[in-house]
Tab-separated table of C-alpha atoms and ligand atoms in Angstrom:
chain	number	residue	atom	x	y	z
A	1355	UNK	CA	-106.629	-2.782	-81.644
A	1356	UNK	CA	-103.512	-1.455	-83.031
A	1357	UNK	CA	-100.860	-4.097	-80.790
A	1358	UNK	CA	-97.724	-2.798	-83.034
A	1359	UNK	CA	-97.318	-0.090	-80.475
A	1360	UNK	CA	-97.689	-2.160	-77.187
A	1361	UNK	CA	-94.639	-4.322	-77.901
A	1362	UNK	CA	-92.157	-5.090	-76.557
A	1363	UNK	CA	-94.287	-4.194	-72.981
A	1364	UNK	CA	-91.697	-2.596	-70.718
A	1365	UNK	CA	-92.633	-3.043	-66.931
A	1366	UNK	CA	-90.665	-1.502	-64.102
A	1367	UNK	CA	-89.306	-4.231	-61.708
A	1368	UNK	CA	-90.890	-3.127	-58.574
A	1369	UNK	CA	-94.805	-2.827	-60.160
A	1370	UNK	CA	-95.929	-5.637	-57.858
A	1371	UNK	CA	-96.969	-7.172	-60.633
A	1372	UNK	CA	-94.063	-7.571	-62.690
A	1373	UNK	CA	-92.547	-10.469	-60.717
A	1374	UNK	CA	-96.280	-12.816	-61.585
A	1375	UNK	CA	-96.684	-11.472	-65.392
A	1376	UNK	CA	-92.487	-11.820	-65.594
A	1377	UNK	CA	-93.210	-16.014	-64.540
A	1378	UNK	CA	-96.359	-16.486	-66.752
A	1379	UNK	CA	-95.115	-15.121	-69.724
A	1380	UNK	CA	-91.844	-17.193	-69.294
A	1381	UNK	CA	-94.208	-20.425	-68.368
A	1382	UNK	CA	-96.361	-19.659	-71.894
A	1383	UNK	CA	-92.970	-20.362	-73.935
A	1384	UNK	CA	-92.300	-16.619	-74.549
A	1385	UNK	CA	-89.551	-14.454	-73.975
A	1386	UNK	CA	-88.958	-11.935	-71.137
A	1387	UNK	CA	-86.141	-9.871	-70.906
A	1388	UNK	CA	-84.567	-9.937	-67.748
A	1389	UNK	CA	-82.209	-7.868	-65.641
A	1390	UNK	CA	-79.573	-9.113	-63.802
A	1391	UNK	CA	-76.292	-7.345	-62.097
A	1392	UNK	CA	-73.911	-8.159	-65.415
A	1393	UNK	CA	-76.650	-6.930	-68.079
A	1394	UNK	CA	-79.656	-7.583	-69.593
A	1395	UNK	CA	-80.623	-11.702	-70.427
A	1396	UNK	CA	-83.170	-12.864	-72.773
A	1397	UNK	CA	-85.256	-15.508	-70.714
A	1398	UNK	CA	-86.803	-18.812	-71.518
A	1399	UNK	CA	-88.220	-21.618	-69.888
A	1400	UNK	CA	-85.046	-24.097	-69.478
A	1401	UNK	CA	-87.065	-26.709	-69.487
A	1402	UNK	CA	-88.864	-25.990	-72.806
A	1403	UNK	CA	-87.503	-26.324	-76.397
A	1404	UNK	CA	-89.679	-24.008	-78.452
A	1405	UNK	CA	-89.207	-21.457	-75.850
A	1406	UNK	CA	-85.562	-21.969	-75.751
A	1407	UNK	CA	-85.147	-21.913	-79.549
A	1408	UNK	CA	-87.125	-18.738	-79.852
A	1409	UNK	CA	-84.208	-17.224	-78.072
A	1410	UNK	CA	-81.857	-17.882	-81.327
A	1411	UNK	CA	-84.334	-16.649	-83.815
A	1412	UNK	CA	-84.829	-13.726	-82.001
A	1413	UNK	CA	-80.844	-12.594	-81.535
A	1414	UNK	CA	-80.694	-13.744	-84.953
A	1415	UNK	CA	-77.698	-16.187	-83.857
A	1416	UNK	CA	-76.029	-18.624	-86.561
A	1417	UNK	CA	-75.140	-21.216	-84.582
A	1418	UNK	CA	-76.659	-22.957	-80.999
A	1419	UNK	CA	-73.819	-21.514	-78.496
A	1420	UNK	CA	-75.083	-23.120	-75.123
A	1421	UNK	CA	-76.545	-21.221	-72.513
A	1422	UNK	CA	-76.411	-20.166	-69.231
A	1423	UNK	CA	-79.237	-21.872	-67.050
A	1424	UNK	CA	-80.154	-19.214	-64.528
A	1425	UNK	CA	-81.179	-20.387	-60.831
A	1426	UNK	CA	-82.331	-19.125	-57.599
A	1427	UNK	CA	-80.740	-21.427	-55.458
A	1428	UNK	CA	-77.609	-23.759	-54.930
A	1429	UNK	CA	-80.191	-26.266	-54.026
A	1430	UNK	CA	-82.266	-25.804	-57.621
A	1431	UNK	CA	-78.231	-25.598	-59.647
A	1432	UNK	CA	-77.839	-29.047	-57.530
A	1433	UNK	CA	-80.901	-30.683	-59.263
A	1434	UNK	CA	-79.529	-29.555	-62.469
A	1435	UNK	CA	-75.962	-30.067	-62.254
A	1436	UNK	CA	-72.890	-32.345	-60.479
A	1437	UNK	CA	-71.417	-30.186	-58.021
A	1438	UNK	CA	-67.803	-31.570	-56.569
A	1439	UNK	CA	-66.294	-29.937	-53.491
A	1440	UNK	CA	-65.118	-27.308	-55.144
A	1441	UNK	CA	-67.926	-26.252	-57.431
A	1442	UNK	CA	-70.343	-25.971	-54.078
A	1443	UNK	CA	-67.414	-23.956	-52.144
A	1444	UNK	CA	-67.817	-21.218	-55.466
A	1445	UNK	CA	-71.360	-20.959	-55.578
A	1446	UNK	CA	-71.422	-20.956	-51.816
A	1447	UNK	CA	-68.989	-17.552	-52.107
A	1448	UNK	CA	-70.239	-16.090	-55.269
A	1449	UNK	CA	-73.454	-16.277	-55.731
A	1450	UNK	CA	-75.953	-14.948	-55.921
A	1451	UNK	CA	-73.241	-13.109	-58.265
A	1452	UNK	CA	-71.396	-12.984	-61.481
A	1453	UNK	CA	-69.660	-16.160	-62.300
A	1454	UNK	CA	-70.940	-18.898	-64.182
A	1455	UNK	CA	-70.017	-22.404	-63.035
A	1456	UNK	CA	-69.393	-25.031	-66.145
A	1457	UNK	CA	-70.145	-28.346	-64.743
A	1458	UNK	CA	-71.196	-31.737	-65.497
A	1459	UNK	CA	-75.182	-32.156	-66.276
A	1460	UNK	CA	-76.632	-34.001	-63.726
A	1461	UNK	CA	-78.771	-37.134	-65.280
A	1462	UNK	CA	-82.521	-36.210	-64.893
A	1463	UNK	CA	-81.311	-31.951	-65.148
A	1464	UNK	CA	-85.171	-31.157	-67.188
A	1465	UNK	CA	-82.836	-29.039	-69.460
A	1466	UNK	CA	-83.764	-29.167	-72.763
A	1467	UNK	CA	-80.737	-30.101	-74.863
A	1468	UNK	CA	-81.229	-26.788	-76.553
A	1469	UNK	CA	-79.956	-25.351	-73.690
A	1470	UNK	CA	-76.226	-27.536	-73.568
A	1471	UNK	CA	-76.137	-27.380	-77.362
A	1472	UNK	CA	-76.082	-30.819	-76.428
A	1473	UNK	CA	-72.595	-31.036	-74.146
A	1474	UNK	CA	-72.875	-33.044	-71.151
A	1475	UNK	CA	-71.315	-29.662	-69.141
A	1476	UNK	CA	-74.166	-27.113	-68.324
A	1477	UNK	CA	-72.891	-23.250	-67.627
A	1478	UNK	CA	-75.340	-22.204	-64.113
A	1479	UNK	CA	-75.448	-18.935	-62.556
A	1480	UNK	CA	-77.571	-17.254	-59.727
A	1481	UNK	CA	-77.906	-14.036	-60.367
A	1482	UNK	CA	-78.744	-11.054	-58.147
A	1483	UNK	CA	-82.013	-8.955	-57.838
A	1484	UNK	CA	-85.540	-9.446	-59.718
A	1485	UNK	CA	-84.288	-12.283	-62.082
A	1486	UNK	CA	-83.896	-14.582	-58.993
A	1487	UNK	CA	-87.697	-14.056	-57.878
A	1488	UNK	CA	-88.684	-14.312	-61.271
A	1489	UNK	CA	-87.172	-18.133	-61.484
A	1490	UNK	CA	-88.731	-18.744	-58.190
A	1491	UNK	CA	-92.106	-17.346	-59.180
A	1492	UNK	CA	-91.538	-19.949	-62.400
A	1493	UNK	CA	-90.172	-22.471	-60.406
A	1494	UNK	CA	-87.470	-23.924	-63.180
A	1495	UNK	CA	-84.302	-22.620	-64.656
A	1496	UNK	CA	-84.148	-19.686	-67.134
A	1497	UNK	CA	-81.645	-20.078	-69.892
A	1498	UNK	CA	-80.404	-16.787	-70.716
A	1499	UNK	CA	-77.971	-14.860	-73.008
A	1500	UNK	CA	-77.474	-11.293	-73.100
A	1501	UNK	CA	-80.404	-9.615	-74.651
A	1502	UNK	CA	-79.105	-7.933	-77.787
A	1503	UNK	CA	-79.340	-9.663	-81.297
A	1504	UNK	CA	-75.891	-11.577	-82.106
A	1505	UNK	CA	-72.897	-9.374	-82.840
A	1506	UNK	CA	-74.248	-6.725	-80.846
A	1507	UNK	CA	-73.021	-5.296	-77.630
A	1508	UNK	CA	-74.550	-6.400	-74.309
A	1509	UNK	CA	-77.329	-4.209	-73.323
A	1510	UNK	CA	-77.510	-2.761	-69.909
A	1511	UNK	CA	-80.405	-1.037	-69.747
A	1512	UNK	CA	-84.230	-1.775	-70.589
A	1513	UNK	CA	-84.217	0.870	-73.090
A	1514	UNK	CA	-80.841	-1.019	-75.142
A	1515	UNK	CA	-82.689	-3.967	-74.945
A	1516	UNK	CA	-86.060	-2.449	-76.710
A	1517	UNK	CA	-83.575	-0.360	-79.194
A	1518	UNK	CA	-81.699	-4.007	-80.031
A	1519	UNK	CA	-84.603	-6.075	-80.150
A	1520	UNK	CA	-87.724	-4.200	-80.617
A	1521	UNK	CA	-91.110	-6.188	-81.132
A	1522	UNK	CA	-89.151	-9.806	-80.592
A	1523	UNK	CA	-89.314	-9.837	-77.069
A	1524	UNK	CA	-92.884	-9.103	-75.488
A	1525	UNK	CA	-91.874	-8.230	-72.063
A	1526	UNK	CA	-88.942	-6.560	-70.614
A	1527	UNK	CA	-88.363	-5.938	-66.846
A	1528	UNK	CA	-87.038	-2.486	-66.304
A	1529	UNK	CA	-84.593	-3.116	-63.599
A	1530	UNK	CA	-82.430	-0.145	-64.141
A	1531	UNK	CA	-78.983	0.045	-65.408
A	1532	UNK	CA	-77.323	-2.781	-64.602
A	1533	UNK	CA	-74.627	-2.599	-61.654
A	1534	UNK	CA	-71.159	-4.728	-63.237
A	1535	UNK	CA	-71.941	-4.315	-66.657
A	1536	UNK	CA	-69.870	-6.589	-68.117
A	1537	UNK	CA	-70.842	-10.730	-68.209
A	1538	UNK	CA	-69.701	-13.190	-65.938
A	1539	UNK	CA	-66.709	-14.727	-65.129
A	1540	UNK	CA	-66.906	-18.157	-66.377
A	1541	UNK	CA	-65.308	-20.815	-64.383
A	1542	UNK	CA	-65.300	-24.829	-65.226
A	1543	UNK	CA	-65.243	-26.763	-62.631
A	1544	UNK	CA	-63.618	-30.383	-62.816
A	1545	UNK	CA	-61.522	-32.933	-60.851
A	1546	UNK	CA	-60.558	-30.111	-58.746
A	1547	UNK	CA	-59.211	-27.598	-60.750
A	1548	UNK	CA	-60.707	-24.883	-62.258
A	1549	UNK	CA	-60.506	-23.289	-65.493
A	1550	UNK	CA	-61.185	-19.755	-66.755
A	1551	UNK	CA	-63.384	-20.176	-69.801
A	1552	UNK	CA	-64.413	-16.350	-69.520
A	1553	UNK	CA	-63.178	-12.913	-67.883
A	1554	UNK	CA	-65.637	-11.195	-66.224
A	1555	UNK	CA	-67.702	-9.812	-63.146
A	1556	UNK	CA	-65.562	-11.895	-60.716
A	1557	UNK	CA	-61.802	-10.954	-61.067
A	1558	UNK	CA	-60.169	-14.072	-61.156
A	1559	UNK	CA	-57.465	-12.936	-58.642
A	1560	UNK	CA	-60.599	-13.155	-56.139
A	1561	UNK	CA	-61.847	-16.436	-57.015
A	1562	UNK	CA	-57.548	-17.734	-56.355
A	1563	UNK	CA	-57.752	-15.643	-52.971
A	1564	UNK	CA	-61.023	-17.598	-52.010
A	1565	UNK	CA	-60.171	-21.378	-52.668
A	1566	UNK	CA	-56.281	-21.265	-51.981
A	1567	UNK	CA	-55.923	-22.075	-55.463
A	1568	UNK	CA	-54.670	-21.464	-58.906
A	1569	UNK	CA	-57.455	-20.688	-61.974
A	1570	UNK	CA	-55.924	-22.043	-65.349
A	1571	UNK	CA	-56.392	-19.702	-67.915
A	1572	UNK	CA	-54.494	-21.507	-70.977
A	1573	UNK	CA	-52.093	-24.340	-71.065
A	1574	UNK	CA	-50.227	-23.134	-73.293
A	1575	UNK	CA	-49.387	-19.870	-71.467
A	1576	UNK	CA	-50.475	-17.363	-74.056
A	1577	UNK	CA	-52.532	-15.554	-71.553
A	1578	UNK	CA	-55.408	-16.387	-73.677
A	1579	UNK	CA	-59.052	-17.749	-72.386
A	1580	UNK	CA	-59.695	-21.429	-73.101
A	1581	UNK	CA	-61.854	-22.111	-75.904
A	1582	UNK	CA	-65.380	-22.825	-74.140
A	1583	UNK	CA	-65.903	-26.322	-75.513
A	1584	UNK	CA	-69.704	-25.369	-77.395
A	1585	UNK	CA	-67.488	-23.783	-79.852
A	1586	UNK	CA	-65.058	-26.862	-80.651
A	1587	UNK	CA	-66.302	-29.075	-83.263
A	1588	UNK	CA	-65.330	-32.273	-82.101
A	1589	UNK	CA	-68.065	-32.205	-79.344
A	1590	UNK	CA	-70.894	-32.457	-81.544
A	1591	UNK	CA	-70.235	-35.620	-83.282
A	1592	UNK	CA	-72.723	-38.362	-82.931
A	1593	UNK	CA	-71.540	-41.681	-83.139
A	1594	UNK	CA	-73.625	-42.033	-86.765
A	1595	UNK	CA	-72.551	-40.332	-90.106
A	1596	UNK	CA	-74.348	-37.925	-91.393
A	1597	UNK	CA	-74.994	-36.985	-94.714
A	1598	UNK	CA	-76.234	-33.998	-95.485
A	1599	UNK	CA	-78.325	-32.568	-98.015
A	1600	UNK	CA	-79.466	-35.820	-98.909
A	1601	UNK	CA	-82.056	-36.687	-101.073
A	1602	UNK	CA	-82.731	-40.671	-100.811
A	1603	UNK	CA	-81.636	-42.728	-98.288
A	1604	UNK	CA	-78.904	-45.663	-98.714
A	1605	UNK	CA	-79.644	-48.994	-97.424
A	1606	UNK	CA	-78.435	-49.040	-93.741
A	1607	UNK	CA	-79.253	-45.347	-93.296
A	1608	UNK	CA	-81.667	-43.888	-90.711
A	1609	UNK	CA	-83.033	-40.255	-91.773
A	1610	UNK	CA	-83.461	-36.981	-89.893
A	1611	UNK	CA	-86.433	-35.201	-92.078
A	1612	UNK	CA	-87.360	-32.468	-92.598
A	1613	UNK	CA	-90.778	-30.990	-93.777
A	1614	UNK	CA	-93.328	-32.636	-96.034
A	1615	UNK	CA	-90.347	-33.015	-98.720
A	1616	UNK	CA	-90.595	-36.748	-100.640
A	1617	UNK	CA	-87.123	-38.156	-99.959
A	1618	UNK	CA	-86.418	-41.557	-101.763
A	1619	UNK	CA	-86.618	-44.816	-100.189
A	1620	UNK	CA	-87.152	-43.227	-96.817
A	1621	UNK	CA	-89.392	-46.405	-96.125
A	1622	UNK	CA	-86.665	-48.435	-96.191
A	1623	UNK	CA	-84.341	-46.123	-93.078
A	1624	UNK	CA	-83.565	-47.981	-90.095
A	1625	UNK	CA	-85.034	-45.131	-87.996
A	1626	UNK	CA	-87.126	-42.295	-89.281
A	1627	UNK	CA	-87.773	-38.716	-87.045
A	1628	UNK	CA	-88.919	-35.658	-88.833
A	1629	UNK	CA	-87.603	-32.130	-87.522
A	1630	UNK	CA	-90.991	-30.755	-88.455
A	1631	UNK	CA	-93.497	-32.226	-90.678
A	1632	UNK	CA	-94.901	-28.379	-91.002
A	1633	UNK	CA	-91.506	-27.134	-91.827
A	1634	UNK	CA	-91.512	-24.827	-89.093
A	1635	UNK	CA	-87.829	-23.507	-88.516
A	1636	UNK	CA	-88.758	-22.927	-84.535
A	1637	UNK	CA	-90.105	-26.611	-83.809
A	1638	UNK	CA	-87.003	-28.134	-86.047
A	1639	UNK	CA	-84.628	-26.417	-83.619
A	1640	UNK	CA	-86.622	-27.311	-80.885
A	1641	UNK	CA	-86.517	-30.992	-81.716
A	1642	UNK	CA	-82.939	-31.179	-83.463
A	1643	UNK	CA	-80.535	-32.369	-80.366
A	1644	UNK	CA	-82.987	-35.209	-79.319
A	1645	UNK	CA	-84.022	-36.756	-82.762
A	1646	UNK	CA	-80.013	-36.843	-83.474
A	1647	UNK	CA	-79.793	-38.425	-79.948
A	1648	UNK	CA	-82.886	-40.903	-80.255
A	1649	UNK	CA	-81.248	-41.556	-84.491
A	1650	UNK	CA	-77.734	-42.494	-83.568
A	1651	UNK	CA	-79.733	-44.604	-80.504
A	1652	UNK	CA	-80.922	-46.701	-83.119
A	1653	UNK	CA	-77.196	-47.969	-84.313
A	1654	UNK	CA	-77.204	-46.642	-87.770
A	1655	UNK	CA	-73.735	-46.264	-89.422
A	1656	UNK	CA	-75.242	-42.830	-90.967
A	1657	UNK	CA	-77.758	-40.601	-90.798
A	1658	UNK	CA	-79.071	-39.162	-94.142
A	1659	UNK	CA	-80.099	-35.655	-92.935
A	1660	UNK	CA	-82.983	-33.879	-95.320
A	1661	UNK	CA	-82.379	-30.381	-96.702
A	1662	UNK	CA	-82.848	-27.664	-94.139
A	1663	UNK	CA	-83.683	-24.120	-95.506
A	1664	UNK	CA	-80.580	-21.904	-95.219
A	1665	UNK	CA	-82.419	-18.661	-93.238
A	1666	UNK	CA	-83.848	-17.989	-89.678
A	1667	UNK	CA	-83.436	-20.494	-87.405
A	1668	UNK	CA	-82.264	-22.831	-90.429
A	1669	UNK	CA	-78.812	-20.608	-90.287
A	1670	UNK	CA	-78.218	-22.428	-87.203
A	1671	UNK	CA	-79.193	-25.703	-87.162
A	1672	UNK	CA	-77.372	-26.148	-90.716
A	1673	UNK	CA	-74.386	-25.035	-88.624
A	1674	UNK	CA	-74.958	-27.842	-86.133
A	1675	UNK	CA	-75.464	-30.337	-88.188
A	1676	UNK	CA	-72.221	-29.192	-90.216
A	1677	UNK	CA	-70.087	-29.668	-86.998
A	1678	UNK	CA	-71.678	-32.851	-86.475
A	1679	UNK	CA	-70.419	-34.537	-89.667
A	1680	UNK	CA	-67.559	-32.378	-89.837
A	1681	UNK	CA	-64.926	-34.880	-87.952
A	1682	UNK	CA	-66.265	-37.775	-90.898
A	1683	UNK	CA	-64.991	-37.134	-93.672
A	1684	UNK	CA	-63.314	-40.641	-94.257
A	1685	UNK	CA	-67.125	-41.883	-95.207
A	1686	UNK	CA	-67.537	-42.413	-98.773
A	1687	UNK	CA	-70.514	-41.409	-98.666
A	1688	UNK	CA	-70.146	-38.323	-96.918
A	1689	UNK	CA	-67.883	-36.251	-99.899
A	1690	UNK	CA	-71.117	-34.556	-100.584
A	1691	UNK	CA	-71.493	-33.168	-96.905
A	1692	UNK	CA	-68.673	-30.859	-96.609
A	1693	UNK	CA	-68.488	-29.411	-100.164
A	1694	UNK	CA	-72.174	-27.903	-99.405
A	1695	UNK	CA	-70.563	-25.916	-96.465
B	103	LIG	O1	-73.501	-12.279	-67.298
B	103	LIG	C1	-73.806	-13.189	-68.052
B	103	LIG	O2	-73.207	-14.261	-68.064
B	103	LIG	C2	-75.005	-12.950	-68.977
B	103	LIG	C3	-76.242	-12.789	-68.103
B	103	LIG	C4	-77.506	-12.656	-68.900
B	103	LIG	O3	-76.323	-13.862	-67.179
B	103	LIG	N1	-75.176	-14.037	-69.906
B	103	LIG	C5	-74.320	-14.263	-70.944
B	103	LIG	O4	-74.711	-15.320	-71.751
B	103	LIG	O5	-73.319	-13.622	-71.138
B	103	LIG	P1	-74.069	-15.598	-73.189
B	103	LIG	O6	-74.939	-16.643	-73.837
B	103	LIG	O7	-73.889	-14.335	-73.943
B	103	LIG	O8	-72.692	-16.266	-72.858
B	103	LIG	C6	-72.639	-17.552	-72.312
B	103	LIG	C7	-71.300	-18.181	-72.593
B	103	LIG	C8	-71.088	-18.518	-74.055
B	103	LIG	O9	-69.820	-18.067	-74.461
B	103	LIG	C9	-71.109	-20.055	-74.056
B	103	LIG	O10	-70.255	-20.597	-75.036
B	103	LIG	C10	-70.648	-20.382	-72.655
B	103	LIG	O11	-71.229	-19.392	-71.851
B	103	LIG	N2	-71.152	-21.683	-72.212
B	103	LIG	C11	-72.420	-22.041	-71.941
B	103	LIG	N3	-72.513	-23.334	-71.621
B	103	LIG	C12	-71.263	-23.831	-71.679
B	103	LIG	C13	-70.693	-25.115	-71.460
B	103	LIG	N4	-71.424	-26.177	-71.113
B	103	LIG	N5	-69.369	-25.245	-71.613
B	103	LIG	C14	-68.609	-24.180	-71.958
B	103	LIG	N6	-69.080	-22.945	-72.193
B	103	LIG	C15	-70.391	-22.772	-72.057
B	104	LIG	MG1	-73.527	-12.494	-75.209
């Protein structure tokens, strides 16, 4: 049978069977588009890494932004995240709605650290309509970003979705066109005070009128968003060095491997975990955030990282493992790193 032509399956939202197939296909680790009031996501299992990092390889992204983990309930966002006072007072006025609540990650969340690009802050929304019942149907969080491939604008319609994407999604729910059509407002939440990381569905003037209080768009007055913190460099640096590119390790060294690739004196690393011994770019993102984690665990000074191929998913997890060593380049051993860029 000639499959080319079935995908991506498009499914109208209120088939009575699109809510059931929408939750299986998410619980086999594949994607489902997904509509929501703001526009289109592209769903994964939260909870699951190769799911999750099927999401970058299929919008093509360079780099691991973090995610929105979508709920279906304040109670499910309060298993995932720390809500203070203030946080619960949002959600309790805004959702199910659009704005995104950045907040710290509670300890036993089930979020794969895909989904945080490893922060300890985890962006949650409950969104209106079909996505909702989906998640419930699934029972766990759906990280989602807008459904188009990176660069692209947001699709808010099934039909943008299939244009952007085409055969890398295998299910889309046809909910319509979407009803705010831009994202959500993104607001983090911390000792009190809130800060606008993101313009969007919610005007901010609303969020002020509901909690008496100011949002803080930019200390430094330029009217200006502040920088969401995946992008900042600083807050993906391990403890460890790391040394990229390398081919051997140095005595003291722990190594982050990659592939079947022979890497000298790897017998002798204080910690050894290998991204994927099949060189498979999906299970290497998949795995990336915890091996680092478990690595620099093990008190090595530095990590000697292996080669990563430069394409697909490699694209981004070079990029990650860039801004990790990026803030070390006082280690003599780490000249190397940076000139590979
Ligand atoms: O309306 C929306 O928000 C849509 C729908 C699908 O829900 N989603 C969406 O996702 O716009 P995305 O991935 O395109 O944008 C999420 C933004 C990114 O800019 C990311 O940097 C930020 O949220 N973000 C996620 N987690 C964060 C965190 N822990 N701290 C700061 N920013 C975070
Ligand atoms: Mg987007």
């Amino acid at each position: 049978m000639d499959r080319a032509h079935d995908i991506p399956q498009i499914i109208t939202a209120d088939d009575p069977a699109a809510v059931v197939l929408a939750a299986r296909t998410l619980a086999s680790d594949a994607l489902v588009a997904l509509p929501t009031e703001t526009v289109y996501g592209l769903g994964a299992d939260a909870t699951r890494g190769e799911a999750v990092a099927q999401i970058f390889a299929a919008k093509g992204r360079p780099h691991f932004n973090p995610l929105i983990a979508h709920v279906d309930s304040l109670a499910m966002a309060q298993t995932i995240a720390v809500f203070e006072p203030l946080a619960v007072t949002l959600a309790d006025h805004f959702w199910p709605g659009p704005l995104t609540l950045v907040l710290p990650v509670a300890h036993a969340s089930g979020l794969h650290p895909l989904v945080t690009a490893g922060l300890d802050t985890v962006a949650l929304r409950q969104p209106r309509g079909v996505m909702a019942d989906v998640i419930s149907a699934l029972g766990r969080p759906v990280a989602a970003p807008s459904a188009n491939p990176s660069g692209r604008l947001s699709p808010t319609s099934a039909r943008a979705v299939a244009d952007g994407l085409g055969s890398k999604v295998p299910l889309i729910l046809d909910g319509g066109d979407c009803a705010v059509g831009v994202e959500s407002t993104i607001i983090a939440v911390s000792g009190g005070q809130m800060h606008l990381l993101r313009p969007g569905g919610v005007p901010v003037e609303e969020i002020e009128t509901v909690t008496g209080q100011p949002v803080i768009r930019d200390p430094s007055g330029s009217g200006k968003p502040v920088q969401a913190p995946g992008q900042l460099l600083s807050h993906y640096a391990p403890n460890a060095w790391l040394r990229l590119n390398a081919d051997a390790v140095l005595p003291g060294e722990a190594l982050l491997a990659f592939g079947g690739l022979t890497i000298t004196g790897a017998h002798t690393a204080v910690a050894v975990q290998n991204l994927s011994p099949q060189g498979d770019l999906v299970e290497a993102a998949a795995n990336l955030f915890a091996m680092l984690a478990g690595l620099d665990a093990s008190g090595a000074q530095c990590i000697a990282v292996a080669p990563v191929p430069d394409h697909g998913l490699g694209l981004a997890i070079n990029d990650r493992l860039r801004r990790a060593a990026a803030p070390r380049t006082a280690h003599p051993n780490n000249e190397v790193v940076l000139s590979h860029g």
